[in-house]
């Protein structure tokens, strides 16, 4: 297992991703991941997708700039998308509750991606018939479940920089984007 530093684009938010090698290196082509890029001012990654490393939240620690975290969501039940208030770059996706320990970091924020190994899962891959397919879905889901269950058993689900341990609420109040704004962003990724 390796520990890999991460940083936002301007260097204000820094931290370490621990136990790299136990997670899943994935690429997502879904409209939501692409729309999140657009919402934060980045270009639509299009057919390149968004590359993520999926792990558990207890494997994330911040060394500086945690007070610059911001979070938004495309709805009251959707993923939380953590970004920075300093430079706006996306950093992490988490679920809405720490009880299912999950965090996915944008791999372009990592200092070195060698320890991640190759991309093993691809989701929402567009095909010629305007349908979507997935590759490596079973290992991705089984890995997520295994990490979440083991964290529930050993109590490590409580060790998260994204949620308050006492209230189980995000450390930053999520901005829920209005439906009209979401529709405009999604129209750009079709």
mmCIF file of C-alpha atoms in Angstrom:
data_model
loop_
_atom_site.group_PDB
_atom_site.id
_atom_site.type_symbol
_atom_site.label_atom_id
_atom_site.label_comp_id
_atom_site.label_asym_id
_atom_site.label_seq_id
_atom_site.Cartn_x
_atom_site.Cartn_y
_atom_site.Cartn_z
ATOM 1 C CA UNK A 1 0.000 0.000 0.000
ATOM 2 C CA UNK A 2 1.154 3.494 -0.791
ATOM 3 C CA UNK A 3 0.351 6.967 0.473
ATOM 4 C CA UNK A 4 -0.066 9.483 -2.344
ATOM 5 C CA UNK A 5 -0.255 13.273 -1.860
ATOM 6 C CA UNK A 6 -2.981 15.285 -3.555
ATOM 7 C CA UNK A 7 -3.496 18.995 -4.126
ATOM 8 C CA UNK A 8 -5.934 21.369 -5.733
ATOM 9 C CA UNK A 9 -4.863 23.351 -8.814
ATOM 10 C CA UNK A 10 -3.679 26.408 -6.860
ATOM 11 C CA UNK A 11 -2.021 24.408 -4.061
ATOM 12 C CA UNK A 12 -4.168 25.763 -1.214
ATOM 13 C CA UNK A 13 -5.838 22.427 -0.405
ATOM 14 C CA UNK A 14 -3.406 19.565 0.194
ATOM 15 C CA UNK A 15 -3.606 16.149 1.703
ATOM 16 C CA UNK A 16 -2.748 12.488 1.424
ATOM 17 C CA UNK A 17 -4.619 9.506 0.049
ATOM 18 C CA UNK A 18 -3.710 6.518 2.257
ATOM 19 C CA UNK A 19 -3.707 2.790 1.499
ATOM 20 C CA UNK A 20 -3.575 3.316 -2.255
ATOM 21 C CA UNK A 21 -3.765 -0.077 -3.899
ATOM 22 C CA UNK A 22 -6.865 -1.288 -2.054
ATOM 23 C CA UNK A 23 -9.293 0.827 -4.084
ATOM 24 C CA UNK A 24 -10.555 0.868 -7.646
ATOM 25 C CA UNK A 25 -9.156 2.910 -10.525
ATOM 26 C CA UNK A 26 -12.150 3.836 -12.675
ATOM 27 C CA UNK A 27 -13.203 6.037 -15.568
ATOM 28 C CA UNK A 28 -16.732 7.425 -15.692
ATOM 29 C CA UNK A 29 -18.485 8.777 -18.773
ATOM 30 C CA UNK A 30 -21.831 9.587 -17.124
ATOM 31 C CA UNK A 31 -23.585 12.875 -17.721
ATOM 32 C CA UNK A 32 -23.400 13.819 -14.042
ATOM 33 C CA UNK A 33 -19.610 13.558 -13.819
ATOM 34 C CA UNK A 34 -19.241 15.488 -17.055
ATOM 35 C CA UNK A 35 -21.792 18.092 -15.890
ATOM 36 C CA UNK A 36 -19.905 18.532 -12.610
ATOM 37 C CA UNK A 37 -16.822 19.472 -14.622
ATOM 38 C CA UNK A 38 -18.778 22.113 -16.517
ATOM 39 C CA UNK A 39 -20.383 23.453 -13.344
ATOM 40 C CA UNK A 40 -16.947 24.118 -11.805
ATOM 41 C CA UNK A 41 -15.690 25.890 -14.918
ATOM 42 C CA UNK A 42 -13.738 23.063 -16.540
ATOM 43 C CA UNK A 43 -14.264 21.809 -20.067
ATOM 44 C CA UNK A 44 -16.519 18.842 -20.793
ATOM 45 C CA UNK A 45 -14.185 15.812 -20.851
ATOM 46 C CA UNK A 46 -16.439 14.242 -23.512
ATOM 47 C CA UNK A 47 -15.306 10.831 -24.689
ATOM 48 C CA UNK A 48 -12.237 10.925 -22.387
ATOM 49 C CA UNK A 49 -14.481 10.617 -19.325
ATOM 50 C CA UNK A 50 -13.498 11.464 -15.772
ATOM 51 C CA UNK A 51 -10.852 9.295 -14.137
ATOM 52 C CA UNK A 52 -11.345 8.545 -10.447
ATOM 53 C CA UNK A 53 -9.830 6.432 -7.721
ATOM 54 C CA UNK A 54 -12.506 4.910 -5.498
ATOM 55 C CA UNK A 55 -11.642 4.191 -1.891
ATOM 56 C CA UNK A 56 -13.119 4.715 1.571
ATOM 57 C CA UNK A 57 -13.328 8.114 3.266
ATOM 58 C CA UNK A 58 -11.038 7.088 6.138
ATOM 59 C CA UNK A 59 -8.208 6.858 3.590
ATOM 60 C CA UNK A 60 -8.352 10.635 3.003
ATOM 61 C CA UNK A 61 -6.600 13.203 5.184
ATOM 62 C CA UNK A 62 -6.094 16.908 4.634
ATOM 63 C CA UNK A 63 -2.910 18.692 5.724
ATOM 64 C CA UNK A 64 -3.840 22.248 4.680
ATOM 65 C CA UNK A 65 -6.777 24.137 3.260
ATOM 66 C CA UNK A 66 -9.655 21.998 4.518
ATOM 67 C CA UNK A 67 -11.453 25.264 5.296
ATOM 68 C CA UNK A 68 -11.512 25.878 1.524
ATOM 69 C CA UNK A 69 -13.693 22.828 0.847
ATOM 70 C CA UNK A 70 -17.055 23.442 -0.773
ATOM 71 C CA UNK A 71 -19.649 20.924 -1.876
ATOM 72 C CA UNK A 72 -22.551 20.798 -4.293
ATOM 73 C CA UNK A 73 -25.045 18.230 -5.459
ATOM 74 C CA UNK A 74 -27.368 17.829 -8.419
ATOM 75 C CA UNK A 75 -30.238 16.971 -6.070
ATOM 76 C CA UNK A 76 -31.127 16.239 -2.449
ATOM 77 C CA UNK A 77 -30.282 12.535 -2.836
ATOM 78 C CA UNK A 78 -27.432 12.703 -5.368
ATOM 79 C CA UNK A 79 -23.691 12.364 -4.803
ATOM 80 C CA UNK A 80 -21.874 15.091 -2.947
ATOM 81 C CA UNK A 81 -19.244 16.661 -5.193
ATOM 82 C CA UNK A 82 -16.479 18.238 -3.149
ATOM 83 C CA UNK A 83 -14.496 21.039 -4.742
ATOM 84 C CA UNK A 84 -12.434 23.993 -3.562
ATOM 85 C CA UNK A 85 -13.551 27.553 -2.951
ATOM 86 C CA UNK A 86 -10.045 28.820 -3.765
ATOM 87 C CA UNK A 87 -9.671 27.579 -7.365
ATOM 88 C CA UNK A 88 -12.970 25.741 -7.911
ATOM 89 C CA UNK A 89 -11.454 22.423 -8.922
ATOM 90 C CA UNK A 90 -13.277 19.173 -8.219
ATOM 91 C CA UNK A 91 -11.540 16.899 -5.743
ATOM 92 C CA UNK A 92 -13.845 14.179 -4.390
ATOM 93 C CA UNK A 93 -17.236 12.521 -4.705
ATOM 94 C CA UNK A 94 -18.847 11.007 -1.614
ATOM 95 C CA UNK A 95 -22.198 9.545 -0.779
ATOM 96 C CA UNK A 96 -24.554 11.643 1.340
ATOM 97 C CA UNK A 97 -23.949 9.632 4.511
ATOM 98 C CA UNK A 98 -20.671 8.531 6.095
ATOM 99 C CA UNK A 99 -22.251 5.233 7.135
ATOM 100 C CA UNK A 100 -21.402 3.768 3.702
ATOM 101 C CA UNK A 101 -17.757 4.814 3.597
ATOM 102 C CA UNK A 102 -16.927 5.919 0.064
ATOM 103 C CA UNK A 103 -14.749 8.602 -1.486
ATOM 104 C CA UNK A 104 -13.647 8.930 -5.096
ATOM 105 C CA UNK A 105 -10.816 11.331 -5.877
ATOM 106 C CA UNK A 106 -10.132 12.890 -9.265
ATOM 107 C CA UNK A 107 -6.857 11.250 -10.268
ATOM 108 C CA UNK A 108 -5.538 14.432 -11.879
ATOM 109 C CA UNK A 109 -5.283 15.867 -8.335
ATOM 110 C CA UNK A 110 -2.860 13.127 -7.241
ATOM 111 C CA UNK A 111 0.880 13.774 -7.249
ATOM 112 C CA UNK A 112 1.587 10.355 -8.751
ATOM 113 C CA UNK A 113 -0.840 7.849 -10.237
ATOM 114 C CA UNK A 114 1.574 4.916 -10.614
ATOM 115 C CA UNK A 115 0.360 3.245 -7.399
ATOM 116 C CA UNK A 116 -3.227 3.237 -8.723
ATOM 117 C CA UNK A 117 -2.456 0.664 -11.380
ATOM 118 C CA UNK A 118 -4.431 0.596 -14.615
ATOM 119 C CA UNK A 119 -8.049 1.675 -14.978
ATOM 120 C CA UNK A 120 -10.057 -1.464 -14.134
ATOM 121 C CA UNK A 121 -13.619 -0.217 -14.403
ATOM 122 C CA UNK A 122 -15.402 1.954 -16.929
ATOM 123 C CA UNK A 123 -18.951 3.146 -16.466
ATOM 124 C CA UNK A 124 -21.563 4.615 -18.766
ATOM 125 C CA UNK A 125 -19.472 4.099 -21.888
ATOM 126 C CA UNK A 126 -21.439 5.489 -24.846
ATOM 127 C CA UNK A 127 -21.787 3.260 -27.876
ATOM 128 C CA UNK A 128 -22.890 3.802 -31.461
ATOM 129 C CA UNK A 129 -26.548 2.971 -30.734
ATOM 130 C CA UNK A 130 -26.850 5.783 -28.164
ATOM 131 C CA UNK A 131 -26.848 3.195 -25.377
ATOM 132 C CA UNK A 132 -24.392 2.819 -22.526
ATOM 133 C CA UNK A 133 -22.339 -0.116 -21.356
ATOM 134 C CA UNK A 134 -20.047 -0.868 -18.413
ATOM 135 C CA UNK A 135 -16.756 -2.731 -18.029
ATOM 136 C CA UNK A 136 -15.423 -4.171 -14.764
ATOM 137 C CA UNK A 137 -18.641 -3.453 -12.912
ATOM 138 C CA UNK A 138 -18.614 -6.584 -10.713
ATOM 139 C CA UNK A 139 -15.143 -5.987 -9.206
ATOM 140 C CA UNK A 140 -15.975 -2.298 -8.718
ATOM 141 C CA UNK A 141 -19.220 -2.986 -6.848
ATOM 142 C CA UNK A 142 -17.809 -5.885 -4.819
ATOM 143 C CA UNK A 143 -14.820 -3.729 -3.809
ATOM 144 C CA UNK A 144 -17.077 -0.854 -2.756
ATOM 145 C CA UNK A 145 -19.259 -3.212 -0.725
ATOM 146 C CA UNK A 146 -16.278 -4.915 0.901
ATOM 147 C CA UNK A 147 -14.702 -1.581 1.915
ATOM 148 C CA UNK A 148 -18.024 -0.245 3.241
ATOM 149 C CA UNK A 149 -18.870 -3.395 5.210
ATOM 150 C CA UNK A 150 -15.393 -3.711 6.697
ATOM 151 C CA UNK A 151 -15.499 -0.027 7.756
ATOM 152 C CA UNK A 152 -18.868 -0.541 9.420
ATOM 153 C CA UNK A 153 -17.539 -3.551 11.337
ATOM 154 C CA UNK A 154 -14.243 -1.978 12.456
ATOM 155 C CA UNK A 155 -15.719 1.502 13.042
ATOM 156 C CA UNK A 156 -13.463 3.273 10.551
ATOM 157 C CA UNK A 157 -16.540 4.707 8.780
ATOM 158 C CA UNK A 158 -16.520 7.374 11.513
ATOM 159 C CA UNK A 159 -13.028 8.510 10.460
ATOM 160 C CA UNK A 160 -13.931 10.871 7.654
ATOM 161 C CA UNK A 161 -12.830 14.420 6.894
ATOM 162 C CA UNK A 162 -16.092 15.035 5.017
ATOM 163 C CA UNK A 163 -18.644 14.534 7.805
ATOM 164 C CA UNK A 164 -18.998 15.699 11.398
ATOM 165 C CA UNK A 165 -18.676 12.693 13.721
ATOM 166 C CA UNK A 166 -21.382 13.895 16.124
ATOM 167 C CA UNK A 167 -24.081 14.982 13.674
ATOM 168 C CA UNK A 168 -23.137 12.822 10.653
ATOM 169 C CA UNK A 169 -23.742 15.904 8.484
ATOM 170 C CA UNK A 170 -21.267 17.166 5.886
ATOM 171 C CA UNK A 171 -18.618 19.506 7.356
ATOM 172 C CA UNK A 172 -19.778 22.060 4.762
ATOM 173 C CA UNK A 173 -23.444 22.616 3.936
ATOM 174 C CA UNK A 174 -24.040 21.255 0.422
ATOM 175 C CA UNK A 175 -25.304 23.595 -2.261
ATOM 176 C CA UNK A 176 -28.196 21.873 -4.027
ATOM 177 C CA UNK A 177 -28.272 23.203 -7.571
ATOM 178 C CA UNK A 178 -31.657 24.433 -8.832
ATOM 179 C CA UNK A 179 -33.390 22.199 -11.390
ATOM 180 C CA UNK A 180 -33.191 24.878 -14.097
ATOM 181 C CA UNK A 181 -29.438 25.226 -13.690
ATOM 182 C CA UNK A 182 -28.981 21.452 -13.764
ATOM 183 C CA UNK A 183 -31.016 21.207 -16.977
ATOM 184 C CA UNK A 184 -28.850 23.876 -18.645
ATOM 185 C CA UNK A 185 -25.649 22.078 -17.664
ATOM 186 C CA UNK A 186 -26.948 18.655 -18.718
ATOM 187 C CA UNK A 187 -27.990 20.073 -22.108
ATOM 188 C CA UNK A 188 -24.296 20.758 -22.728
ATOM 189 C CA UNK A 189 -23.251 17.128 -22.280
ATOM 190 C CA UNK A 190 -25.772 15.347 -24.490
#
